[in-house]
PDB file of C-alpha atoms in Angstrom:
ATOM      1  CA  MET A  55     104.761 -35.372  79.849  1.00  0.00           C
ATOM      2  CA  THR A  56     106.405 -32.362  81.481  1.00  0.00           C
ATOM      3  CA  GLU A  57     109.265 -32.565  83.981  1.00  0.00           C
ATOM      4  CA  VAL A  58     106.961 -31.398  86.772  1.00  0.00           C
ATOM      5  CA  ARG A  59     104.421 -34.130  85.993  1.00  0.00           C
ATOM      6  CA  VAL A  60     107.174 -36.754  85.782  1.00  0.00           C
ATOM      7  CA  ALA A  61     108.396 -35.729  89.220  1.00  0.00           C
ATOM      8  CA  ALA A  62     104.870 -35.811  90.624  1.00  0.00           C
ATOM      9  CA  VAL A  63     104.308 -39.309  89.217  1.00  0.00           C
ATOM     10  CA  VAL A  64     107.612 -40.535  90.668  1.00  0.00           C
ATOM     11  CA  LEU A  65     106.780 -39.131  94.091  1.00  0.00           C
ATOM     12  CA  ALA A  66     103.274 -40.579  93.982  1.00  0.00           C
ATOM     13  CA  LEU A  67     104.561 -44.029  93.027  1.00  0.00           C
ATOM     14  CA  VAL A  68     107.094 -44.040  95.852  1.00  0.00           C
ATOM     15  CA  ALA A  69     104.416 -43.027  98.333  1.00  0.00           C
ATOM     16  CA  ALA A  70     102.013 -45.674  97.028  1.00  0.00           C
ATOM     17  CA  LEU A  71     104.498 -48.515  97.157  1.00  0.00           C
ATOM     18  CA  LEU A  72     105.692 -47.881 100.704  1.00  0.00           C
ATOM     19  CA  PRO A  73     104.019 -47.324 104.099  1.00  0.00           C
ATOM     20  CA  ALA A  74     102.434 -43.892 104.331  1.00  0.00           C
ATOM     21  CA  SER A  75     100.087 -44.064 107.319  1.00  0.00           C
ATOM     22  CA  CYS A  76      99.651 -40.630 108.882  1.00  0.00           C
ATOM     23  CA  SER A  77      96.979 -41.394 111.449  1.00  0.00           C
ATOM     24  CA  GLY A  78      99.156 -42.740 114.253  1.00  0.00           C
ATOM     25  CA  ARG A  79     100.665 -40.679 117.047  1.00  0.00           C
ATOM     26  CA  PRO A  80     104.285 -41.284 117.941  1.00  0.00           C
ATOM     27  CA  ASP A  81     105.521 -42.407 121.310  1.00  0.00           C
ATOM     28  CA  PRO A  82     108.728 -40.605 122.243  1.00  0.00           C
ATOM     29  CA  ALA A  83     111.841 -42.567 123.043  1.00  0.00           C
ATOM     30  CA  PRO A  84     112.196 -41.808 126.775  1.00  0.00           C
ATOM     31  CA  ASP A  85     114.946 -44.345 127.428  1.00  0.00           C
ATOM     32  CA  ALA A  86     117.161 -42.835 124.742  1.00  0.00           C
ATOM     33  CA  ALA A  87     116.337 -39.287 125.816  1.00  0.00           C
ATOM     34  CA  THR A  88     117.486 -39.897 129.388  1.00  0.00           C
ATOM     35  CA  SER A  89     120.455 -42.165 128.728  1.00  0.00           C
ATOM     36  CA  GLN A  90     123.056 -39.391 128.333  1.00  0.00           C
ATOM     37  CA  ALA A  91     123.151 -36.736 131.043  1.00  0.00           C
ATOM     38  CA  GLY A  92     123.561 -33.299 129.514  1.00  0.00           C
ATOM     39  CA  ALA A  93     122.974 -34.504 125.956  1.00  0.00           C
ATOM     40  CA  VAL A  94     121.094 -32.349 123.444  1.00  0.00           C
ATOM     41  CA  ARG A  95     117.530 -33.638 123.199  1.00  0.00           C
ATOM     42  CA  LEU A  96     116.612 -33.830 119.520  1.00  0.00           C
ATOM     43  CA  ALA A  97     113.102 -33.808 118.050  1.00  0.00           C
ATOM     44  CA  VAL A  98     112.732 -34.551 114.338  1.00  0.00           C
ATOM     45  CA  VAL A  99     109.871 -34.193 111.866  1.00  0.00           C
ATOM     46  CA  GLY A 100     109.977 -35.360 108.279  1.00  0.00           C
ATOM     47  CA  ASP A 101     109.016 -37.843 105.600  1.00  0.00           C
ATOM     48  CA  SER A 102     110.645 -40.915 104.046  1.00  0.00           C
ATOM     49  CA  ILE A 103     114.050 -39.234 103.992  1.00  0.00           C
ATOM     50  CA  THR A 104     113.846 -39.177 107.788  1.00  0.00           C
ATOM     51  CA  GLU A 105     112.040 -42.454 108.488  1.00  0.00           C
ATOM     52  CA  ALA A 106     113.851 -44.332 105.690  1.00  0.00           C
ATOM     53  CA  ASP A 107     114.479 -48.003 106.590  1.00  0.00           C
ATOM     54  CA  SER A 108     113.914 -47.577 110.330  1.00  0.00           C
ATOM     55  CA  PRO A 109     112.319 -50.717 111.853  1.00  0.00           C
ATOM     56  CA  ASP A 110     110.267 -48.593 114.284  1.00  0.00           C
ATOM     57  CA  PHE A 111     110.941 -44.882 114.030  1.00  0.00           C
ATOM     58  CA  ASP A 112     108.403 -43.942 116.723  1.00  0.00           C
ATOM     59  CA  ALA A 113     110.201 -46.169 119.235  1.00  0.00           C
ATOM     60  CA  GLY A 114     113.609 -44.782 118.288  1.00  0.00           C
ATOM     61  CA  ARG A 115     114.725 -47.885 116.351  1.00  0.00           C
ATOM     62  CA  LEU A 116     116.528 -46.245 113.434  1.00  0.00           C
ATOM     63  CA  GLY A 117     117.764 -47.692 110.163  1.00  0.00           C
ATOM     64  CA  PRO A 118     121.113 -46.728 108.618  1.00  0.00           C
ATOM     65  CA  GLN A 119     119.403 -45.056 105.648  1.00  0.00           C
ATOM     66  CA  SER A 120     117.816 -42.538 108.025  1.00  0.00           C
ATOM     67  CA  TRP A 121     119.903 -39.414 108.543  1.00  0.00           C
ATOM     68  CA  VAL A 122     118.821 -39.459 112.203  1.00  0.00           C
ATOM     69  CA  HIS A 123     120.803 -42.668 112.709  1.00  0.00           C
ATOM     70  CA  HIS A 124     123.973 -40.709 111.935  1.00  0.00           C
ATOM     71  CA  ALA A 125     123.025 -37.574 113.886  1.00  0.00           C
ATOM     72  CA  VAL A 126     122.406 -39.124 117.298  1.00  0.00           C
ATOM     73  CA  GLY A 127     124.924 -40.494 119.801  1.00  0.00           C
ATOM     74  CA  ASP A 128     127.822 -38.891 121.694  1.00  0.00           C
ATOM     75  CA  GLY A 129     125.912 -35.956 123.093  1.00  0.00           C
ATOM     76  CA  VAL A 130     122.746 -36.033 120.973  1.00  0.00           C
ATOM     77  CA  VAL A 131     119.718 -38.162 121.869  1.00  0.00           C
ATOM     78  CA  LEU A 132     116.445 -38.623 120.021  1.00  0.00           C
ATOM     79  CA  ALA A 133     113.652 -37.275 122.219  1.00  0.00           C
ATOM     80  CA  GLY A 134     110.756 -37.856 119.821  1.00  0.00           C
ATOM     81  CA  GLY A 135     109.037 -36.553 116.731  1.00  0.00           C
ATOM     82  CA  TRP A 136     107.237 -37.887 113.687  1.00  0.00           C
ATOM     83  CA  ALA A 137     108.164 -39.140 110.214  1.00  0.00           C
ATOM     84  CA  ARG A 138     106.326 -41.175 107.584  1.00  0.00           C
ATOM     85  CA  TRP A 139     106.903 -42.266 104.010  1.00  0.00           C
ATOM     86  CA  GLY A 140     104.966 -40.062 101.615  1.00  0.00           C
ATOM     87  CA  ALA A 141     104.045 -37.468 104.234  1.00  0.00           C
ATOM     88  CA  THR A 142     103.239 -33.923 103.209  1.00  0.00           C
ATOM     89  CA  THR A 143     103.818 -31.004 105.534  1.00  0.00           C
ATOM     90  CA  ALA A 144     100.049 -30.828 106.104  1.00  0.00           C
ATOM     91  CA  GLN A 145     100.098 -34.400 107.394  1.00  0.00           C
ATOM     92  CA  MET A 146     103.070 -33.573 109.605  1.00  0.00           C
ATOM     93  CA  ALA A 147     101.286 -30.551 111.051  1.00  0.00           C
ATOM     94  CA  ALA A 148      98.207 -32.667 111.782  1.00  0.00           C
ATOM     95  CA  ALA A 149     100.156 -35.497 113.428  1.00  0.00           C
ATOM     96  CA  VAL A 150     102.890 -33.913 115.537  1.00  0.00           C
ATOM     97  CA  GLU A 151     102.624 -33.504 119.293  1.00  0.00           C
ATOM     98  CA  PRO A 152     104.680 -31.570 121.836  1.00  0.00           C
ATOM     99  CA  VAL A 153     108.128 -33.010 122.534  1.00  0.00           C
ATOM    100  CA  GLU A 154     110.421 -32.249 125.469  1.00  0.00           C
ATOM    101  CA  ALA A 155     113.372 -31.367 123.298  1.00  0.00           C
ATOM    102  CA  ASP A 156     116.110 -28.761 123.088  1.00  0.00           C
ATOM    103  CA  VAL A 157     116.080 -28.557 119.321  1.00  0.00           C
ATOM    104  CA  LEU A 158     113.666 -29.487 116.535  1.00  0.00           C
ATOM    105  CA  VAL A 159     115.049 -30.454 113.125  1.00  0.00           C
ATOM    106  CA  ILE A 160     112.692 -30.424 110.132  1.00  0.00           C
ATOM    107  CA  VAL A 161     113.525 -31.989 106.762  1.00  0.00           C
ATOM    108  CA  ALA A 162     110.319 -31.666 104.773  1.00  0.00           C
ATOM    109  CA  GLY A 163     108.569 -30.437 101.663  1.00  0.00           C
ATOM    110  CA  THR A 164     109.583 -32.881  98.935  1.00  0.00           C
ATOM    111  CA  ASN A 165     106.117 -34.440  98.827  1.00  0.00           C
ATOM    112  CA  ASP A 166     104.489 -31.010  98.786  1.00  0.00           C
ATOM    113  CA  VAL A 167     106.119 -30.012  95.511  1.00  0.00           C
ATOM    114  CA  GLY A 168     105.281 -33.411  94.044  1.00  0.00           C
ATOM    115  CA  SER A 169     101.603 -32.906  94.843  1.00  0.00           C
ATOM    116  CA  GLY A 170     101.488 -29.252  93.798  1.00  0.00           C
ATOM    117  CA  GLU A 171     101.022 -27.804  97.290  1.00  0.00           C
ATOM    118  CA  PRO A 172     101.369 -23.990  97.204  1.00  0.00           C
ATOM    119  CA  ALA A 173     104.535 -22.696  98.814  1.00  0.00           C
ATOM    120  CA  GLU A 174     102.609 -20.550 101.295  1.00  0.00           C
ATOM    121  CA  CYS A 175     100.736 -23.629 102.537  1.00  0.00           C
ATOM    122  CA  THR A 176     104.045 -25.416 103.071  1.00  0.00           C
ATOM    123  CA  ARG A 177     105.282 -22.420 105.052  1.00  0.00           C
ATOM    124  CA  ASP A 178     102.139 -22.345 107.221  1.00  0.00           C
ATOM    125  CA  ASN A 179     102.349 -26.079 107.878  1.00  0.00           C
ATOM    126  CA  LEU A 180     105.963 -25.857 108.986  1.00  0.00           C
ATOM    127  CA  ARG A 181     105.171 -22.940 111.279  1.00  0.00           C
ATOM    128  CA  ARG A 182     102.470 -25.109 112.843  1.00  0.00           C
ATOM    129  CA  VAL A 183     104.885 -28.025 113.278  1.00  0.00           C
ATOM    130  CA  ALA A 184     107.369 -25.818 115.117  1.00  0.00           C
ATOM    131  CA  GLU A 185     104.649 -24.281 117.261  1.00  0.00           C
ATOM    132  CA  VAL A 186     103.251 -27.644 118.357  1.00  0.00           C
ATOM    133  CA  VAL A 187     106.577 -29.364 119.033  1.00  0.00           C
ATOM    134  CA  GLY A 188     107.629 -26.392 121.141  1.00  0.00           C
ATOM    135  CA  ALA A 189     111.417 -26.709 121.089  1.00  0.00           C
ATOM    136  CA  GLN A 190     113.421 -23.595 121.917  1.00  0.00           C
ATOM    137  CA  ARG A 191     115.588 -24.023 118.808  1.00  0.00           C
ATOM    138  CA  VAL A 192     114.307 -24.894 115.338  1.00  0.00           C
ATOM    139  CA  VAL A 193     116.670 -26.063 112.597  1.00  0.00           C
ATOM    140  CA  LEU A 194     115.205 -26.144 109.089  1.00  0.00           C
ATOM    141  CA  SER A 195     117.180 -28.102 106.505  1.00  0.00           C
ATOM    142  CA  ALA A 196     117.184 -27.922 102.742  1.00  0.00           C
ATOM    143  CA  VAL A 197     115.765 -31.015 101.061  1.00  0.00           C
ATOM    144  CA  PRO A 198     117.890 -33.364  98.927  1.00  0.00           C
ATOM    145  CA  PRO A 199     117.690 -33.262  95.129  1.00  0.00           C
ATOM    146  CA  ILE A 200     114.794 -34.513  93.025  1.00  0.00           C
ATOM    147  CA  ASP A 201     116.633 -36.005  90.083  1.00  0.00           C
ATOM    148  CA  ALA A 202     113.554 -36.191  87.837  1.00  0.00           C
ATOM    149  CA  ALA A 203     113.030 -32.420  88.131  1.00  0.00           C
ATOM    150  CA  PRO A 204     115.968 -30.717  89.870  1.00  0.00           C
ATOM    151  CA  HIS A 205     114.384 -27.247  89.750  1.00  0.00           C
ATOM    152  CA  LEU A 206     111.598 -28.378  92.089  1.00  0.00           C
ATOM    153  CA  ALA A 207     114.033 -29.024  94.942  1.00  0.00           C
ATOM    154  CA  THR A 208     115.992 -25.869  94.116  1.00  0.00           C
ATOM    155  CA  GLU A 209     112.878 -23.678  94.198  1.00  0.00           C
ATOM    156  CA  LEU A 210     111.613 -25.343  97.372  1.00  0.00           C
ATOM    157  CA  ASN A 211     114.922 -24.740  99.115  1.00  0.00           C
ATOM    158  CA  VAL A 212     114.743 -21.034  98.281  1.00  0.00           C
ATOM    159  CA  GLU A 213     111.324 -20.928  99.958  1.00  0.00           C
ATOM    160  CA  LEU A 214     112.563 -22.884 102.975  1.00  0.00           C
ATOM    161  CA  GLU A 215     115.617 -20.691 103.483  1.00  0.00           C
ATOM    162  CA  ASP A 216     113.427 -17.599 103.285  1.00  0.00           C
ATOM    163  CA  LEU A 217     111.041 -19.101 105.867  1.00  0.00           C
ATOM    164  CA  ALA A 218     113.911 -19.857 108.228  1.00  0.00           C
ATOM    165  CA  ALA A 219     115.105 -16.255 108.010  1.00  0.00           C
ATOM    166  CA  GLU A 220     111.591 -14.919 108.514  1.00  0.00           C
ATOM    167  CA  GLU A 221     110.990 -17.074 111.607  1.00  0.00           C
ATOM    168  CA  ARG A 222     114.554 -16.655 112.929  1.00  0.00           C
ATOM    169  CA  TRP A 223     115.126 -20.384 112.744  1.00  0.00           C
ATOM    170  CA  GLU A 224     118.519 -21.884 112.018  1.00  0.00           C
ATOM    171  CA  TRP A 225     119.044 -22.815 108.364  1.00  0.00           C
ATOM    172  CA  VAL A 226     121.313 -25.579 107.126  1.00  0.00           C
ATOM    173  CA  ASP A 227     121.938 -26.792 103.598  1.00  0.00           C
ATOM    174  CA  ALA A 228     122.605 -30.276 104.925  1.00  0.00           C
ATOM    175  CA  PRO A 229     122.267 -31.989 101.504  1.00  0.00           C
ATOM    176  CA  ALA A 230     125.050 -29.867  99.975  1.00  0.00           C
ATOM    177  CA  GLY A 231     127.406 -32.843 100.160  1.00  0.00           C
ATOM    178  CA  LEU A 232     124.900 -35.023  98.302  1.00  0.00           C
ATOM    179  CA  ARG A 233     124.688 -32.850  95.216  1.00  0.00           C
ATOM    180  CA  GLN A 234     126.548 -32.671  91.955  1.00  0.00           C
ATOM    181  CA  GLY A 235     124.979 -29.813  90.078  1.00  0.00           C
ATOM    182  CA  GLY A 236     121.283 -30.012  90.867  1.00  0.00           C
ATOM    183  CA  ARG A 237     121.163 -33.791  91.113  1.00  0.00           C
ATOM    184  CA  PHE A 238     122.484 -36.453  93.460  1.00  0.00           C
ATOM    185  CA  ALA A 239     126.179 -37.217  93.166  1.00  0.00           C
ATOM    186  CA  GLU A 240     127.127 -40.779  92.281  1.00  0.00           C
ATOM    187  CA  GLY A 241     126.488 -43.204  95.121  1.00  0.00           C
ATOM    188  CA  MET A 242     124.452 -40.719  97.174  1.00  0.00           C
ATOM    189  CA  ALA A 243     120.930 -41.806  96.096  1.00  0.00           C
ATOM    190  CA  SER A 244     119.137 -45.113  95.776  1.00  0.00           C
ATOM    191  CA  ASP A 245     116.429 -43.907  93.376  1.00  0.00           C
ATOM    192  CA  GLY A 246     116.918 -40.219  92.604  1.00  0.00           C
ATOM    193  CA  LEU A 247     114.883 -39.207  95.677  1.00  0.00           C
ATOM    194  CA  HIS A 248     116.188 -41.062  98.717  1.00  0.00           C
ATOM    195  CA  PRO A 249     119.755 -41.067 100.026  1.00  0.00           C
ATOM    196  CA  THR A 250     121.719 -44.275 100.243  1.00  0.00           C
ATOM    197  CA  GLU A 251     123.314 -45.140 103.581  1.00  0.00           C
ATOM    198  CA  ALA A 252     126.359 -43.118 102.500  1.00  0.00           C
ATOM    199  CA  GLY A 253     124.100 -40.203 101.593  1.00  0.00           C
ATOM    200  CA  ALA A 254     122.212 -40.459 104.868  1.00  0.00           C
ATOM    201  CA  ARG A 255     125.519 -40.264 106.717  1.00  0.00           C
ATOM    202  CA  VAL A 256     126.457 -37.060 104.884  1.00  0.00           C
ATOM    203  CA  LEU A 257     123.045 -35.561 105.664  1.00  0.00           C
ATOM    204  CA  GLY A 258     123.042 -36.691 109.296  1.00  0.00           C
ATOM    205  CA  GLU A 259     126.548 -35.504 110.054  1.00  0.00           C
ATOM    206  CA  ALA A 260     125.822 -32.053 108.608  1.00  0.00           C
ATOM    207  CA  ILE A 261     122.693 -31.746 110.742  1.00  0.00           C
ATOM    208  CA  ARG A 262     124.478 -33.083 113.819  1.00  0.00           C
ATOM    209  CA  GLU A 263     127.124 -30.377 113.488  1.00  0.00           C
ATOM    210  CA  VAL A 264     124.460 -27.663 113.561  1.00  0.00           C
ATOM    211  CA  VAL A 265     122.628 -29.297 116.475  1.00  0.00           C
ATOM    212  CA  LEU A 266     125.802 -29.465 118.573  1.00  0.00           C
ATOM    213  CA  ASP A 267     126.841 -25.959 117.598  1.00  0.00           C
ATOM    214  CA  GLY A 268     124.003 -24.637 119.739  1.00  0.00           C
ATOM    215  CA  GLY A 269     122.999 -21.922 117.345  1.00  0.00           C
ATOM    216  CA  GLY A 270     126.316 -20.191 117.776  1.00  0.00           C
ATOM    217  CA  GLN A 271     125.859 -19.823 121.520  1.00  0.00           C
TER     218      GLN A 271
END
């Protein structure tokens, strides 16, 4: 069995064992979005790395293994978005709705490479996500490692960085602090795909820094 097939099997098993419903529409978290006057309103779109152990992501109830948990607070509020375990970018593009947000952060694509989605389809799906959400700023993050086949994440991140440049979005290699070589550093992953709470903190704090930076403005 090749490395690519091993990675695909791992991704498929994770998606099968955990909730992966993509039919629901999210309700934004209006209370959180209005609780801090002048705060940056954050919209997020992603998969299990974003939803993680959140009790109710759509309602803004975040778990500590979600990077969003570590990105919000003190000037950043979650305005809405969409994230599901096992979601591909096509499912994200089909499910997202407009969000009244200042900045959209996307962490996505891991499940695309696991299912063999062509890179151009991933690009088109992410363009659609940004278009529908409608935030003035778009931040596209690299994805964390895929320990079973490190080159898949590396190649995907090249595509994502190129897309960000093409669309004039902001690019951040937020998982840089999670990596050792092409794989997760010790203590940063629970299963070779998903960050631990410590890893989620590293990811969330890196994204938060970019969000608060205001695109260099």
